[in-house]
Short mmCIF file of C-alpha atoms in Angstrom, two decimals:
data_model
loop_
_atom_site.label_atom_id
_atom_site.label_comp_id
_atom_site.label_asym_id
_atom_site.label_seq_id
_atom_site.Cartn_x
_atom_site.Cartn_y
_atom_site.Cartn_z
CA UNK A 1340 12.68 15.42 10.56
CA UNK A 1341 9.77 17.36 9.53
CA UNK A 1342 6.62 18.85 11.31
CA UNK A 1343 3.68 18.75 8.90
CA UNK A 1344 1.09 18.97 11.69
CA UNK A 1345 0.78 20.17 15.23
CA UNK A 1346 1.02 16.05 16.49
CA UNK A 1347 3.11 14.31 13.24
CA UNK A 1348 6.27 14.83 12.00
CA UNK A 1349 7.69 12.86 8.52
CA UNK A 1350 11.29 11.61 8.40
CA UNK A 1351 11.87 10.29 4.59
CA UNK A 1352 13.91 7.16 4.41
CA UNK A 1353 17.15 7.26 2.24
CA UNK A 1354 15.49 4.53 -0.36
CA UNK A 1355 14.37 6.38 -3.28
CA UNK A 1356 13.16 4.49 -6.36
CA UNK A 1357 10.78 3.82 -9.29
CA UNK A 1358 8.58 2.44 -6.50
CA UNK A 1359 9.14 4.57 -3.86
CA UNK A 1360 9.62 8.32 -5.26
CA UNK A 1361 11.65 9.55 -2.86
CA UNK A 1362 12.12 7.07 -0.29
CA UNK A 1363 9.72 5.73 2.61
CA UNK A 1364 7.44 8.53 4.39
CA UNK A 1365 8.19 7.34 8.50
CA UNK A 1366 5.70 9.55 10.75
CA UNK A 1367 6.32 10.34 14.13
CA UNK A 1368 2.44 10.46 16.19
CA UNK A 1369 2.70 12.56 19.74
CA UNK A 1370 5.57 14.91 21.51
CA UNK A 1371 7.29 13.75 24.47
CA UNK A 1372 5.45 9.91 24.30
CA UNK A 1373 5.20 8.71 20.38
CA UNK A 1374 3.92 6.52 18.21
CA UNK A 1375 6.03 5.72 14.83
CA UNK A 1376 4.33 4.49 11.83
CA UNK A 1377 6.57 2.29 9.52
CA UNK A 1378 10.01 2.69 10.23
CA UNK A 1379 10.96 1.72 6.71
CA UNK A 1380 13.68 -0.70 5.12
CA UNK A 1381 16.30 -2.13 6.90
CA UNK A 1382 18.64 0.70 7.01
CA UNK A 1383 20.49 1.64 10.33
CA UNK A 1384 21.37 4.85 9.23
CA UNK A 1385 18.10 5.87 8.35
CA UNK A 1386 16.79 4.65 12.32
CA UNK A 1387 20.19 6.34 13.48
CA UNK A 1388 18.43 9.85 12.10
CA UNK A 1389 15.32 8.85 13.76
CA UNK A 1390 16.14 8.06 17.02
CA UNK A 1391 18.22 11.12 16.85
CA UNK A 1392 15.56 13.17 16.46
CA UNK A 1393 13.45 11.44 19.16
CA UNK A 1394 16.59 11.57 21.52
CA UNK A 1395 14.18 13.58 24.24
CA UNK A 1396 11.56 11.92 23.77
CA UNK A 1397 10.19 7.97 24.39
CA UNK A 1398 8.80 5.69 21.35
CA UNK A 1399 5.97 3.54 23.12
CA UNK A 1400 4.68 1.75 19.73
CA UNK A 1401 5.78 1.03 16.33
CA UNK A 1402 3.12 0.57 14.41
CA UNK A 1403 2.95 -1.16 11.00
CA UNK A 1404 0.76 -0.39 7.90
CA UNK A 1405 2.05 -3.59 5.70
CA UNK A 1406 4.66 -5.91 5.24
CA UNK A 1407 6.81 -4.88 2.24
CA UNK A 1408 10.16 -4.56 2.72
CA UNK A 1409 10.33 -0.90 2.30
CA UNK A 1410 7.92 -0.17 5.55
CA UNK A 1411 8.48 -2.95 8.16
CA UNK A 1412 11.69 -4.58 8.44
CA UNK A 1413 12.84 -1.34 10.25
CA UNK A 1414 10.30 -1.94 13.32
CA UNK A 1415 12.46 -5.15 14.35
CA UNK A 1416 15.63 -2.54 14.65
CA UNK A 1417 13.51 0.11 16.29
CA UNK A 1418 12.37 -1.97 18.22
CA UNK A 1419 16.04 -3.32 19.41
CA UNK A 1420 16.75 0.27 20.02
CA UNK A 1421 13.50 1.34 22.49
CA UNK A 1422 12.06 -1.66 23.84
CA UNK A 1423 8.58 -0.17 21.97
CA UNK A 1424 5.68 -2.87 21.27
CA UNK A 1425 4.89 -3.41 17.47
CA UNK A 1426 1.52 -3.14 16.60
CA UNK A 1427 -0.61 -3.03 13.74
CA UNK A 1428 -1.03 -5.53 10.53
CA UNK A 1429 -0.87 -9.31 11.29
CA UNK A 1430 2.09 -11.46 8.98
CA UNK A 1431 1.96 -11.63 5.58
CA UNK A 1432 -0.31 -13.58 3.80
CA UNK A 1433 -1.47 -13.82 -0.23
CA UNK A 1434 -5.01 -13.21 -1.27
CA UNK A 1435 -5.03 -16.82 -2.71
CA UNK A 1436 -2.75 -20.03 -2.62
CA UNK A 1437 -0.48 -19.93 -5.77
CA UNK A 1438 -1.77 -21.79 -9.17
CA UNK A 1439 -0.50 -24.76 -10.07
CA UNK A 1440 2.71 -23.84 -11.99
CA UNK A 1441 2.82 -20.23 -10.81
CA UNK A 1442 5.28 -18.57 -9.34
CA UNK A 1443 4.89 -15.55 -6.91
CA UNK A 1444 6.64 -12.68 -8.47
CA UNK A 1445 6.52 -10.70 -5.10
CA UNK A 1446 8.36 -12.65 -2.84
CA UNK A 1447 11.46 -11.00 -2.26
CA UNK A 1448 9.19 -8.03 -1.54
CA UNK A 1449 7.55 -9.54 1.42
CA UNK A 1450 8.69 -9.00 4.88
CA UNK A 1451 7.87 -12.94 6.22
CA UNK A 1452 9.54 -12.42 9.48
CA UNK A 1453 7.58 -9.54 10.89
CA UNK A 1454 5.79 -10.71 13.86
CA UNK A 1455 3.91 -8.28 15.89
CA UNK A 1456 3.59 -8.07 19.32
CA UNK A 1457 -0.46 -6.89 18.97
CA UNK A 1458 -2.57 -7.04 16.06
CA UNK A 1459 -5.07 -3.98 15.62
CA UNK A 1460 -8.26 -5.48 14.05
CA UNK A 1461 -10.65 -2.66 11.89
CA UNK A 1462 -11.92 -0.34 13.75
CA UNK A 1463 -9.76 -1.13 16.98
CA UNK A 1464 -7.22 1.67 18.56
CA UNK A 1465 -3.93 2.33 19.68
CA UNK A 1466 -4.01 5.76 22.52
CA UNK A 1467 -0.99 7.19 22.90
CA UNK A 1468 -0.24 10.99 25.15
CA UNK A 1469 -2.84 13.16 23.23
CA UNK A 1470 -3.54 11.37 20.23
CA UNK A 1471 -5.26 8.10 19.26
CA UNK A 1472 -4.89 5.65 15.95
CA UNK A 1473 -7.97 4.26 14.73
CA UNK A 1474 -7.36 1.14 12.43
CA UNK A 1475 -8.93 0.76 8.98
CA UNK A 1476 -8.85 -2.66 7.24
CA UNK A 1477 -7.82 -1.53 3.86
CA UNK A 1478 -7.07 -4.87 1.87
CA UNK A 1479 -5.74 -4.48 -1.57
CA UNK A 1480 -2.63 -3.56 -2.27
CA UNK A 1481 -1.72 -6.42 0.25
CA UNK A 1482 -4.40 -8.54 2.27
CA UNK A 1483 -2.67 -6.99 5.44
CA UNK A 1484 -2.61 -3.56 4.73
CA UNK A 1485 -3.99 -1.02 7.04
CA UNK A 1486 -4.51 2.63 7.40
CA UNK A 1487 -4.66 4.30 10.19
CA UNK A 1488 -6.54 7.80 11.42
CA UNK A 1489 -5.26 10.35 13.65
CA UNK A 1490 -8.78 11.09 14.96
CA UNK A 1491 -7.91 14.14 16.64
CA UNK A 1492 -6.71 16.27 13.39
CA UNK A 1493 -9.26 13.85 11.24
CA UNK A 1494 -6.11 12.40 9.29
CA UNK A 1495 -5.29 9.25 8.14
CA UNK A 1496 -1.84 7.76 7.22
CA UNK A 1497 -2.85 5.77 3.90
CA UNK A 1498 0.88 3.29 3.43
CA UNK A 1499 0.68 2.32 0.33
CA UNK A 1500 -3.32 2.16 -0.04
CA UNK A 1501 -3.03 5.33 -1.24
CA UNK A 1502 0.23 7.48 -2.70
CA UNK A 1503 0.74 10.57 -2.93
CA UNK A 1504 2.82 10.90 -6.38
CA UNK A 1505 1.79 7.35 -8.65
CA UNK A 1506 -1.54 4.64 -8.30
CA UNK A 1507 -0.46 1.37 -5.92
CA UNK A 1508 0.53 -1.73 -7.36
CA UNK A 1509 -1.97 -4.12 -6.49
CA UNK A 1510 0.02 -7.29 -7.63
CA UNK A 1511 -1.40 -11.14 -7.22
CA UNK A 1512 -1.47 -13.19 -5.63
CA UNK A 1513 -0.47 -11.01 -2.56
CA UNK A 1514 -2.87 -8.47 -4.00
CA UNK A 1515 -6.84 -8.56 -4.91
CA UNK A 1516 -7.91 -5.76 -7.37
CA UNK A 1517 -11.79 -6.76 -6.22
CA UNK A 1518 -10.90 -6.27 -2.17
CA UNK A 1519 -8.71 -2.68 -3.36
CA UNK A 1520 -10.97 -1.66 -5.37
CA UNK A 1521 -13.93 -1.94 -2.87
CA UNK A 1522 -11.21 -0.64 -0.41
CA UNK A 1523 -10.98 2.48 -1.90
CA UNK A 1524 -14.89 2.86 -2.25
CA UNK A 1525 -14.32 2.90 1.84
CA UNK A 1526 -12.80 5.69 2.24
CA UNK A 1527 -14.10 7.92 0.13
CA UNK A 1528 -17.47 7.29 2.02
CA UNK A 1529 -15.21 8.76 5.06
CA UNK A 1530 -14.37 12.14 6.11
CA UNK A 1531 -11.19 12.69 6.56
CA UNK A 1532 -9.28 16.17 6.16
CA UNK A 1533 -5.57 15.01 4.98
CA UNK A 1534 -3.73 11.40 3.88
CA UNK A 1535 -0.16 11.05 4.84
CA UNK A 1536 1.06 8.48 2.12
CA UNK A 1537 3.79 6.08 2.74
CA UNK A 1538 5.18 7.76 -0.50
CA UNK A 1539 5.05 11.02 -1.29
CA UNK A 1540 3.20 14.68 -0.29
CA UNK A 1541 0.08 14.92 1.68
CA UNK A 1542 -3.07 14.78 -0.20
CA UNK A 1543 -5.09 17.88 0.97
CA UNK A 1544 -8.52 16.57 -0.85
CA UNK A 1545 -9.21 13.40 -0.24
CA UNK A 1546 -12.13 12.29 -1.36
CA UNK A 1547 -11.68 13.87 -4.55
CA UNK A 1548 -8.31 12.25 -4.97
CA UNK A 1549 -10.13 8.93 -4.04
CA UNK A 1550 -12.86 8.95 -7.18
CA UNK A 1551 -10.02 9.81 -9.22
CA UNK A 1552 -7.77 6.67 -8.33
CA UNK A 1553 -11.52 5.11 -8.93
CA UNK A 1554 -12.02 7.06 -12.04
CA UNK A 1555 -8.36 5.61 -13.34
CA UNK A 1556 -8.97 1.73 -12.71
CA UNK A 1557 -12.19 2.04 -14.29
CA UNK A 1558 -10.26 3.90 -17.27
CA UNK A 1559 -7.38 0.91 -17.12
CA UNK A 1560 -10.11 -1.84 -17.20
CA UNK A 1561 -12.02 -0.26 -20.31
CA UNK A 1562 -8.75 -0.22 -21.39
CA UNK A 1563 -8.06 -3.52 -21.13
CA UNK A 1564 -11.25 -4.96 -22.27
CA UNK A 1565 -10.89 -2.31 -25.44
CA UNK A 1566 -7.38 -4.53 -26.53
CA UNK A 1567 -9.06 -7.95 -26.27
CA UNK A 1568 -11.62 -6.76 -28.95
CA UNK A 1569 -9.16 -7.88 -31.31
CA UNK A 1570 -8.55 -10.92 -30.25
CA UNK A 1571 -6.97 -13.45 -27.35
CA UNK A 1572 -3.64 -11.62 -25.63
CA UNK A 1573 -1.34 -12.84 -23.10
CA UNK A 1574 -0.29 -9.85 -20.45
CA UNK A 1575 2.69 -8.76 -22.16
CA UNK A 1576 0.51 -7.79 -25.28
CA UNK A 1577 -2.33 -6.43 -23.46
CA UNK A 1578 0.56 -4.17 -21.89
CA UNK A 1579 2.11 -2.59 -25.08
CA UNK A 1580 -1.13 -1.91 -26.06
CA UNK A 1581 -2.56 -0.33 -22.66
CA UNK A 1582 0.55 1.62 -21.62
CA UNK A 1583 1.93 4.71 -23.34
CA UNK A 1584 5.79 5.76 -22.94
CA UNK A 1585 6.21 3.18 -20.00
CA UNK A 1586 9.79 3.59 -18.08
CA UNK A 1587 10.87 0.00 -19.10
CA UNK A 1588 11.90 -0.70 -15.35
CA UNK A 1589 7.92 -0.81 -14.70
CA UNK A 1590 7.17 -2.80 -17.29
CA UNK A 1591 7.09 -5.87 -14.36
CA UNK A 1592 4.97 -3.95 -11.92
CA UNK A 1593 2.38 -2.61 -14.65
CA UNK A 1594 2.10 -6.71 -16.15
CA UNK A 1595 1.10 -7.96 -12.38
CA UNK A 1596 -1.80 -4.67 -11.91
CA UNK A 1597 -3.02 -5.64 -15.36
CA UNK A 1598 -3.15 -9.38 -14.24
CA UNK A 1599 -5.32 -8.07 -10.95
CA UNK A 1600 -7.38 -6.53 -13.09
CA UNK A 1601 -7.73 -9.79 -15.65
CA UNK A 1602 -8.44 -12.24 -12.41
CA UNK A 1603 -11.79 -9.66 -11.39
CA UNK A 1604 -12.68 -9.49 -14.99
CA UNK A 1605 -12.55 -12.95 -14.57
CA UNK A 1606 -14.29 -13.26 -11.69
CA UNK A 1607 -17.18 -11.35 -13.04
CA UNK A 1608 -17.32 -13.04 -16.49
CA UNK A 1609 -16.38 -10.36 -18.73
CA UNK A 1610 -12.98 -12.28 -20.00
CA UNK A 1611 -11.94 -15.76 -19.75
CA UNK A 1612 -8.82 -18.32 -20.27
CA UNK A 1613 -7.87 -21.80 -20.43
CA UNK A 1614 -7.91 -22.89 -16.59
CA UNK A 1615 -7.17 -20.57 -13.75
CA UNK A 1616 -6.23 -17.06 -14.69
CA UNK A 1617 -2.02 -17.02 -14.30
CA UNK A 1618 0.65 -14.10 -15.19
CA UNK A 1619 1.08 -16.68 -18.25
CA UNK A 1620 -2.18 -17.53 -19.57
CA UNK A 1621 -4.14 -15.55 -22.46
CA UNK A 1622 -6.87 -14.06 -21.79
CA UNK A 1623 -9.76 -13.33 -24.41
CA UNK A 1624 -13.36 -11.87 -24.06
CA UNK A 1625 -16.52 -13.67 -23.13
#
């Protein structure tokens, strides 16, 4: 366990991976009286470490920033352990009702049993011993994701809204590249001094980090747009041509964010498609 600032320590879950870099960041709030915010996967020994480290001390919430399976499955056990109240995002739930025909590629990466014991709505507040938790709605990445910031050191843990080492996957139909998107145009209208990812190193400029994750979409979507010019593609194509030496075991994960951003395309009338926009249809310009 690791202190990064005079109220937060970071214990890094053994789950490293293409989608997690090194494994999930789990952030200890407070001394004496904490707050911890996502736990992590389902891994005793990783909860062993933590409440090792805490053995002095008391956890009084466990507080969630999404339900993937790599952040909240862990609160359940946690919560076995301490007796600590879960707070934070509400249950899972997909930006839109599946397609006729489609099938959800994300749902063995959903956590459907999490079921808090107190939902933070934006802008509400969790005060713990000498430190308080403001909730931000951050939709996006998942329609229950949200950050939360330290107001006392002006920090904000960012889950996976924001990542310290690789962009987010914002995947339909659990995702909305629209709602990220707009999302991210939130916080860089706010002034915070530091994001603690749920993957990865602090980012020490944030706003600047921000207009570049902006910067990039904008870049993918031109992108995008730039390979239809040639004619009607179906995702697959579109990704060969948009993405350069891809690590083949991403090749999944970079077809659903080109997807989210082929269903706002849509949504704005800049490409269309036979139907409702699916992971299978082919998508041309207007």
């Amino acid at each position: 366990m690791l202190r990064v600032s005079p109220l937060v320590r970071r214990l890094v879950a053994p789950n490293p991976g293409p989608f997690t870099f090194t494994g999930t960041c789990t952030y200890i709030v407070g001394e004496g009286e904490v707050a911890v915010i996502d736990p992590g996967p389902d891994l005793p020994g990783h909860i062993d470490a933590l409440l090792d480290g805490l053995k002095d001390e008391r956890v009084m919430a466990i507080v969630v920033t999404h339900t993937h399976r790599d952040h909240s499955p862990a609160a359940r056990l946690l919560q076995q352990e301490t007796g600590a109240e879960i707070v934070g995002c509400p249950p899972h739930f997909p930006a839109r009702d599946l397609a006729l025909g489609e099938i959800n590629k994300l749902d063995a990466s959903n956590d459907i049993d999490h079921k808090p014991d107190r939902l933070l709505a934006d802008g509400e507040t969790y005060s713990g011993a000498g430190f308080t938790l403001r909730a931000l709605a951050t939709p996006g990445h998942t329609m229950n994701h949200l950050c939360f910031e330290l107001v006392e050191e002006k920090a904000l843990f960012t889950g996976d809204h924001i990542m310290g080492w690789s962009t987010s996957i914002v995947a339909p139909p659990d995702g909305a590249m629209r709602l990220y998107l707009d999302s991210l145009e939130r916080l860089r209208s706010l002034d915070h001094a530091i994001y603690w990812p749920g993957h990865g190193g602090p980012v020490s400029q944030p706003q600047r980090f921000v207009r570049a994750l902006l910067h990039h979409r904008r870049l993918r979507e031109q992108s995008i747009l730039a390979a239809l010019r040639d004619g009607p593609l179906h995702v697959p194509e579109i990704v060969e041509k948009v993405y350069e030496k891809l690590d083949p075991r991403l090749k999944g994960a970079a077809a659903l964010s080109t997807f989210a951003h082929l269903e706002d395309l849509f949504a704005r009338g800049a490409v269309v498609t036979a139907g409702d926009p699916q992971l299978t249809s082919r998508f041309r310009l207007a």
